[in-house]
Amino acid sequence: MKIKSICCIGAGYVGGPTMAVIAQKNPNIKVTVVDLNAQRIVDWNNKDLSKLPIYEPGLDDVVAEARGRNLFFSTKVDEAIDQAQMIFISVNTPTKTYGAGKGMAADLKYVELCARQIAKVATRDKIVVEKSTLPVKTAEAIQNILDNTGNGVDFQILSNPEFLAEGTAMRDLAVPDRVLIGGDSTTSKGQEAIQALVEIYASWVPKENILTTNVWSSELSKLTANAFLAQRVSSINSLSELCEVTGANIQEVAKAIGMDSRIGSKFLQVSVGFGGSCFQKDILNLVYIAKSLGLNEVADYWHQVILMNNHQRERFAKKIIKTLYSTISGKTIAFLGWAFKKDTNDTRESAAIYVADSLMDEQAIIKVYDPKVTSTQMQLDLNYLNTRSESENIKYLKTQIDPYTAMDGAHAIAVLTEWDEFKSYDWKRIYKNMQKPAFIFDGRNVLDRQILENIGFIYKGIGY
Ligand code: UDX
Ligand code: ADP
């Protein structure tokens, strides 16, 4: 089966970049990305490519190449579903904020709505591809809805988890370590569907890097990959605390263990804590699934990764408070960075939000500079926590569009995101304009300690 038309439901961080690359590499396939959020679609269609709704290095070039040729962004969901042979579901699956599994399980209501909409609209056979991160056995639920509410047409469900990391998404899509496709290879229709998706990726990915498995292995592999990555970060972060008390240096420890080829050097960068839309959500999901199956030891084992991450964020905030003589009320603390990592405007679960919240509890004034995050987004992030009123959040957190203004007159600087530009600031000028003693809390260990100490700063890194 040769696919000629694809529809992707959800024009977010996953759907947008993934479909842009699929369209770029398959000029003969019409790819339509749809979203209920009309503003998002307007932004994706903006002639000015710097106004795309997602900041991802290299994305603008790919969109420029494919948009209007075979890549389209639209709000006409039903029409796109009807015309497509293959439908990707790339909608958000946040952690539930209510009812059973609150704070743990994935909220599948958007996925379920998609399945119902596909069932209602489809009058021809369709291949439905799960792209969103989902708990194990979600494909089964989707299949069930489609089979029981559809118009009697055949639906093949595939799981095709994304492994792209924000900030490097375009490279991850262009040269993926692997593409994983889960499907039902016990039937000929299932095999055909798997093959159809393999062919799409084979336009640019070597066949040996395209892995096919059963649906459940594919779904579980996605959760497992994120759990392993997050676990490495929590492991190194846990040892950073030990380093601080013993005089060992976590950077040296990370280098020493990373040179062991069995361990490897990646994902050993100590930090104020991991963030992002996936790590915490996927682990909580894993924990919830294990718990619901009565596998309590498995659940506890993975839950510890989250607890350690929460501890690392709290520890950072406490260190700032304690160092500033246990009183920060009315003091200004400048934040460099708000995004959960560099090269993205995404702030979901960013450590910055939680550190700011703790410092605001102590009535500090936070002045934040982030090269890509808007003030509206920062306020939304704080309001979402529900710890204080919106007007108090506005009073305590001020977004600055210039880094030097953010740091002018500040009692301390806290680095929350590892943006490259922070390294090349005029640190002498910054020091001159700060309150003394001038403290820097480097939550990413990105600044040059020696240079800063020579200028006169009191530098506090993580784990050394
Ligand atoms: C992650 C996975 O990497 C990706 O495969 C999956 O598809 C989605 O989730 P992402 O969340 O975009 O991607 O970014 P990632 O680079 O994994 O970083 C996650 C968080 O961990 C960030 O806050 C980052 O700063 C932090 N991190 C990462 C560390 O603190 N130390 C490290 O060594 C690596
Ligand atoms: P992700 O990081 O998983 O891509 P995002 O929140 O960035 O998550 O994007 C998900 C997108 O899916 C949002 O733009 C949201 O409006 C869209 N969406 C959710 N449900 C539907 C639906 N039923 N139909 C169309 N779009 C949807």
mmCIF file of C-alpha atoms in Angstrom, residues 234 283 287 298-310:
data_model
loop_
_atom_site.group_PDB
_atom_site.id
_atom_site.type_symbol
_atom_site.label_atom_id
_atom_site.label_comp_id
_atom_site.label_asym_id
_atom_site.label_seq_id
_atom_site.Cartn_x
_atom_site.Cartn_y
_atom_site.Cartn_z
ATOM 1 C CA SER A 234 18.447 11.894 38.978
ATOM 2 C CA ILE A 283 7.576 8.031 34.809
ATOM 3 C CA VAL A 287 4.468 4.151 38.294
ATOM 4 C CA VAL A 298 8.508 -1.669 40.559
ATOM 5 C CA ALA A 299 6.386 1.424 41.183
ATOM 6 C CA ASP A 300 8.480 2.542 44.166
ATOM 7 C CA TYR A 301 11.718 2.017 42.279
ATOM 8 C CA TRP A 302 10.754 4.413 39.474
ATOM 9 C CA HIS A 303 8.937 6.861 41.721
ATOM 10 C CA GLN A 304 12.223 7.568 43.458
ATOM 11 C CA VAL A 305 13.518 9.183 40.236
ATOM 12 C CA ILE A 306 10.795 11.826 40.566
ATOM 13 C CA LEU A 307 11.290 12.301 44.303
ATOM 14 C CA MET A 308 15.006 12.902 43.745
ATOM 15 C CA ASN A 309 14.215 15.459 41.052
ATOM 16 C CA ASN A 310 11.814 17.328 43.344
#
